[in-house]
Short mmCIF file of C-alpha atoms in Angstrom, two decimals:
data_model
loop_
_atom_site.label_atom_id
_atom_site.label_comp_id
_atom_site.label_asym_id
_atom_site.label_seq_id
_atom_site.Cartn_x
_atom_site.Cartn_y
_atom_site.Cartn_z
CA UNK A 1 84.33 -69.68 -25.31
CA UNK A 2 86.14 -66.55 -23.87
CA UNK A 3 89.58 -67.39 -23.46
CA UNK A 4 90.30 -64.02 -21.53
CA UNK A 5 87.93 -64.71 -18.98
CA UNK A 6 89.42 -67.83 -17.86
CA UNK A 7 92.65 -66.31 -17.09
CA UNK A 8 94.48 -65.17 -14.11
CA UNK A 9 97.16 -62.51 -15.03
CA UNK A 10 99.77 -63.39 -12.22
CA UNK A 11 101.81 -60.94 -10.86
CA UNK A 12 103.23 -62.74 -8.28
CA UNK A 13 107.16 -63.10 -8.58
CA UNK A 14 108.87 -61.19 -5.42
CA UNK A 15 110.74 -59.00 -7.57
CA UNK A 16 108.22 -56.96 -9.42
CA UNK A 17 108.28 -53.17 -8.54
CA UNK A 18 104.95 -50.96 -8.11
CA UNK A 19 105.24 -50.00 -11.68
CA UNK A 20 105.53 -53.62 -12.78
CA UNK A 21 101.93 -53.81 -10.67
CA UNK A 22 100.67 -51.36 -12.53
CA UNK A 23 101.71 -52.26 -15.97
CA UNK A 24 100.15 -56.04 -15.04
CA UNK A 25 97.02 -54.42 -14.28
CA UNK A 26 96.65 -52.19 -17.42
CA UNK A 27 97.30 -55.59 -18.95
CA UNK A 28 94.52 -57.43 -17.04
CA UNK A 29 91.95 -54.80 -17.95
CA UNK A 30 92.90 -54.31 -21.59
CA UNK A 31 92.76 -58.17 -21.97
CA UNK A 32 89.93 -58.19 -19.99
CA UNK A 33 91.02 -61.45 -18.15
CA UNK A 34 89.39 -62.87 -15.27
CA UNK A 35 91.61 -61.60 -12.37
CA UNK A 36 94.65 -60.17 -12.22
CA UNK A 37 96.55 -62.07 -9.37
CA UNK A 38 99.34 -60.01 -6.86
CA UNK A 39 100.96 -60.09 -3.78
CA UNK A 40 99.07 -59.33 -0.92
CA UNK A 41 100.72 -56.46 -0.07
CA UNK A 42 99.58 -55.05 -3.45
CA UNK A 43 96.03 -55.74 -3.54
CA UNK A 44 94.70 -51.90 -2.89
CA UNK A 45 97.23 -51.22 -5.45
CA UNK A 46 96.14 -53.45 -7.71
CA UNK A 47 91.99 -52.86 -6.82
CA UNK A 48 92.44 -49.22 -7.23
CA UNK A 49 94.41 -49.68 -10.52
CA UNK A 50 91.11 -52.14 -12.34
CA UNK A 51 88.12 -50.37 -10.59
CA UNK A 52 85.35 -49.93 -12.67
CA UNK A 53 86.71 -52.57 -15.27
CA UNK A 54 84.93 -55.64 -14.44
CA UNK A 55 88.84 -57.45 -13.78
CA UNK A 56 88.42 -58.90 -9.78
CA UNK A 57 91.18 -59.07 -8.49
CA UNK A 58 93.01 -62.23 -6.79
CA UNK A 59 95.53 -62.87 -3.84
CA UNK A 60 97.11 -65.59 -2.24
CA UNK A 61 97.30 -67.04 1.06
CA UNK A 62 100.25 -69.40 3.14
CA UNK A 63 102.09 -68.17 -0.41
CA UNK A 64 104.16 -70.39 -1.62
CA UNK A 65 104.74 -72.81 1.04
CA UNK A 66 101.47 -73.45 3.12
CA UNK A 67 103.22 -74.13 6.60
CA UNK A 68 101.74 -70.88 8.09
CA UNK A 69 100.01 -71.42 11.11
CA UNK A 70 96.29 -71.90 9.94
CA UNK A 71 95.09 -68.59 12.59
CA UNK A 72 97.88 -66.65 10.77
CA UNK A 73 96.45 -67.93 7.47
CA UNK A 74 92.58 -66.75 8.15
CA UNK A 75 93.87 -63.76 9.83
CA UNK A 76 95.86 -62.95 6.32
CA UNK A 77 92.39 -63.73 4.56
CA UNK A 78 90.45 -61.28 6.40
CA UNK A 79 92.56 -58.49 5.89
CA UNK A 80 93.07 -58.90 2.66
CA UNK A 81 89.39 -59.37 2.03
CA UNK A 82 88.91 -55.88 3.98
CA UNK A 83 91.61 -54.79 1.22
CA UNK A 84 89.53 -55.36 -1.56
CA UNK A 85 90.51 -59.00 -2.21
CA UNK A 86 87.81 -60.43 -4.57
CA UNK A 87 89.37 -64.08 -4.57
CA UNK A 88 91.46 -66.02 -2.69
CA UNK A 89 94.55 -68.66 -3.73
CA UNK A 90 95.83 -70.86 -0.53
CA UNK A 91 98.39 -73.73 -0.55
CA UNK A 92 97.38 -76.07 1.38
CA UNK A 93 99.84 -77.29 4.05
CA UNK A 94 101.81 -79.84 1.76
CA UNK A 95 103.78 -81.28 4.97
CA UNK A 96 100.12 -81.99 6.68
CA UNK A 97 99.00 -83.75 3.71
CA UNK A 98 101.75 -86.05 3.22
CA UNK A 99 101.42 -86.74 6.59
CA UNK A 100 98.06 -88.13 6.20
CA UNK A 101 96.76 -85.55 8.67
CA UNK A 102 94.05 -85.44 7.40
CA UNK A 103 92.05 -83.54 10.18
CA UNK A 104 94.29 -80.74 9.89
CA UNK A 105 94.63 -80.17 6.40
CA UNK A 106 90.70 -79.71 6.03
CA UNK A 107 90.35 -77.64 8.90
CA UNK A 108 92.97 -75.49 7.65
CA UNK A 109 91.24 -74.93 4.27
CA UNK A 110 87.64 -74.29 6.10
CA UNK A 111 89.10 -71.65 8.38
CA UNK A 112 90.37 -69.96 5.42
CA UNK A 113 87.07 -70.24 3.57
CA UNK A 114 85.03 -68.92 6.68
CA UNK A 115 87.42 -65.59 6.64
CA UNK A 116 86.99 -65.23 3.00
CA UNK A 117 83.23 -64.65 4.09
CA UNK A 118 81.63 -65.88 0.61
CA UNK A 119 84.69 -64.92 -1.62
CA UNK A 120 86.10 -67.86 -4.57
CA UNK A 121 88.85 -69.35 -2.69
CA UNK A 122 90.93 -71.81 -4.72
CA UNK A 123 92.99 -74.64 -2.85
CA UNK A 124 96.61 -74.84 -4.30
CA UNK A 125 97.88 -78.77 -3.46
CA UNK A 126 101.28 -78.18 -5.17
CA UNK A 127 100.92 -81.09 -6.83
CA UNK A 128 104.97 -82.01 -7.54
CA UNK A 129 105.71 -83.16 -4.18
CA UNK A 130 102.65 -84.88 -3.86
CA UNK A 131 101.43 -89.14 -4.85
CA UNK A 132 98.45 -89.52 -6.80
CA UNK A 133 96.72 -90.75 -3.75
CA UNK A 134 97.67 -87.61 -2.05
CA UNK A 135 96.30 -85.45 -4.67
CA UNK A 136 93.08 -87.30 -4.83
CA UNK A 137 92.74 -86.74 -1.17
CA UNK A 138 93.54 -83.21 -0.82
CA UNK A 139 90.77 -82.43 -3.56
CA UNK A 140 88.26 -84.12 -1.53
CA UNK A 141 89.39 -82.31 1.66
CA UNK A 142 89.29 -79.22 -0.40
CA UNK A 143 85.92 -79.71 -1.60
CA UNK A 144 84.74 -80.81 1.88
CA UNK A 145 86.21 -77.57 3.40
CA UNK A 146 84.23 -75.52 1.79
CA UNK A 147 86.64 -74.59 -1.54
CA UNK A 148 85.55 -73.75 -4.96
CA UNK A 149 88.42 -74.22 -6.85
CA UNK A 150 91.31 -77.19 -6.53
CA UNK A 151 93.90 -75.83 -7.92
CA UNK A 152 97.54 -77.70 -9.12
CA UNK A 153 100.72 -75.46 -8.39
CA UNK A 154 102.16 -71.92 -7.10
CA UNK A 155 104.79 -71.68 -10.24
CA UNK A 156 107.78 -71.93 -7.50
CA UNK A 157 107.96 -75.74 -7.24
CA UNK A 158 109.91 -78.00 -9.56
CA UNK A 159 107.02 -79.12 -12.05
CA UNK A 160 103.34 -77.08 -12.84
CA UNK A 161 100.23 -78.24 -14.21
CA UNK A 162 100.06 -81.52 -16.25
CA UNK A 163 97.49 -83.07 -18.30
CA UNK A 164 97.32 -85.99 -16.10
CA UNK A 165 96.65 -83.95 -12.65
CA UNK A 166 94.30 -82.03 -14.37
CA UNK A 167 92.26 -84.66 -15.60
CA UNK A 168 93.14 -86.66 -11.92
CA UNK A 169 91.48 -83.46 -10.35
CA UNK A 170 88.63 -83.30 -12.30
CA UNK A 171 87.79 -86.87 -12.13
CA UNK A 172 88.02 -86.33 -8.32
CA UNK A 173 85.94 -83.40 -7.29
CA UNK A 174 82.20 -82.73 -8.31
CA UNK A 175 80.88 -81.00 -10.79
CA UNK A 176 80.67 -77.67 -8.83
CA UNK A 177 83.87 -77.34 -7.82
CA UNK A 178 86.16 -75.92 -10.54
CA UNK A 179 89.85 -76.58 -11.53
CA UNK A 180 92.53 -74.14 -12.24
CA UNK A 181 96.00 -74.79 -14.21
CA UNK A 182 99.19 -72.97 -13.08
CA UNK A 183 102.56 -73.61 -13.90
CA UNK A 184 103.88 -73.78 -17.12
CA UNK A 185 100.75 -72.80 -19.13
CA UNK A 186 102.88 -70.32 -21.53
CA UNK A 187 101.09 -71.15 -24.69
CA UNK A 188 97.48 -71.62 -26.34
CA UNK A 189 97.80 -74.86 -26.92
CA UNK A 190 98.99 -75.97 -23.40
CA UNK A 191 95.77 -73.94 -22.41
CA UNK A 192 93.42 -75.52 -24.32
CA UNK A 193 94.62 -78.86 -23.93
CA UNK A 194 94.06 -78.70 -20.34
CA UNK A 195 90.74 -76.52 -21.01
CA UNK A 196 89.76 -79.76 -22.65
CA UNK A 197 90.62 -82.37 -19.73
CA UNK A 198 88.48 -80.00 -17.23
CA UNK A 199 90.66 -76.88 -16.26
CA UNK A 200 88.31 -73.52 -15.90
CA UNK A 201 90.80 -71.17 -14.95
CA UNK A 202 94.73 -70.44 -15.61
CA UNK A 203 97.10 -68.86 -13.87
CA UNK A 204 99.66 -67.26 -16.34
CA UNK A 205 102.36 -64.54 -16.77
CA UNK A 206 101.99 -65.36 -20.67
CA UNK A 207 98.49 -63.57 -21.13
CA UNK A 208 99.89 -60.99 -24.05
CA UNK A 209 101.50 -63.89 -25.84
CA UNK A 210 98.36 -66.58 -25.28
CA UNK A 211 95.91 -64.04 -26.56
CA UNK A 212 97.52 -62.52 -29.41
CA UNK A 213 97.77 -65.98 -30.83
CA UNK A 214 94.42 -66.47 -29.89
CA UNK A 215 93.44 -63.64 -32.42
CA UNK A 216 95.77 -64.56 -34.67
CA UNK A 217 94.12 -68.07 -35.50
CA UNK A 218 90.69 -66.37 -35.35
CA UNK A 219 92.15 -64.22 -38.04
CA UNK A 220 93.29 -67.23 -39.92
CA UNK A 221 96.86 -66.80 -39.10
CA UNK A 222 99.33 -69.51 -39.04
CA UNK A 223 100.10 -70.04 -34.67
CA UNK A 224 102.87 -68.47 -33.79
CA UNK A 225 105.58 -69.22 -31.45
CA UNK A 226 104.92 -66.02 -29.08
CA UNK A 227 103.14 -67.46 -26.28
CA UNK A 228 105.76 -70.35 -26.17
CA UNK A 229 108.87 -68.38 -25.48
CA UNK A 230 107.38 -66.04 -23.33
CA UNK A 231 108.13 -66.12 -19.10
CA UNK A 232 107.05 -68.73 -16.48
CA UNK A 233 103.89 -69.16 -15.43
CA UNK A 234 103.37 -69.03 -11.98
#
């Protein structure tokens, strides 16, 4: 099990300067995560800065709110698949959703998978303001759109990932769609935990922290409280 791979370094928070890019991607690529995740306005930055390393990199779509107008959200898509954009992180429209508009909400999704022309996209539902009920069904519009990941929080609402949405999700979709974790997952132990209820992927700011405890335990090492009391995850 490679830990590293199934991590998203997030560089996402609006205050991070170029040189805070670039120090998150020389983290991605000496980690050798997954992805490392930015703004979209940093995504030549960031593809420029991991070329040749194997690291995709990740973006994000109707960020953080998902009330964009769905041609302004597969416009966004496009371009930042033209960028260099290897995979794609929407939020859903929350508002549509607990609506019950149903209709919308998957159309939505599927016009943003179209413009990612073959690229991962994962569907964020932000799942603190939403029911149970309304998480179940914005997984199966997710997964009816077109999406390959469902995916439980942006980091900038009031809760993140749980063990109980995680295992919701993953009881919900089929086996070929994938779940990711964000928000909150600042340790190994969080991450594993909801590795072990179904989550593939993790979006974290914590990645130093998670994997040096990782190789601590692998050398024996009593786990330490690094990855704990490091920042948010988004």
């Amino acid at each position: 099990m490679n830990i590293a791979k199934m991590i998203d370094h997030s560089l996402l928070r609006p205050e991070l300067t170029t040189d805070d890019i670039r120090h998150g991607c020389e983290i991605a690529t000496r980690r050798q995560v997954a992805s490392v995740c930015v703004r979209p306005s940093d995504v030549g930055l960031a593809k420029a800065a991991v070329a040749g390393t194997g690291v995709l990199v990740g973006t994000v779509a109707g960020f953080p709110h998902g009330d964009t107008c769905t041609t302004i959200k597969a416009a966004e898509t496009r371009e930042l698949i033209e960028t260099g954009a290897d995979e794609i992180d929407m939020v859903l429209h929350i508002g549509r959703l607990r609506s019950d508009d149903t209709a919308y909400v998957h159309d939505d999704i599927a016009a943003v998978v179209a413009a990612a022309q073959g690229r991962v996209v994962k569907v964020i539902l932000e799942n603190a303001y939403l029911t149970d009920e309304q998480k179940v069904t914005g997984c199966r519009l997710a997964e009816q759109a077109g999406a390959h990941f469902v995916k439980t929080s942006t980091g900038f609402a009031p809760g993140g990932a749980t063990l109980a949405d995680i295992q919701l999700m993953r009881a919900t979709v089929s086996a070929h769609i994938e779940v990711k974790a964000a928000g909150g997952v600042r340790s190994l132990d969080t991450l594993l935990t909801l590795h072990q209820a179904g989550a593939t992927r993790f979006g974290a700011t914590a990645t130093e922290a998670i994997l040096d405890d990782l190789a601590g335990r692998e050398r024996g090492e009593r786990p330490g409280a690094a990855a704990a009391a490091s920042e948010d995850a988004y």
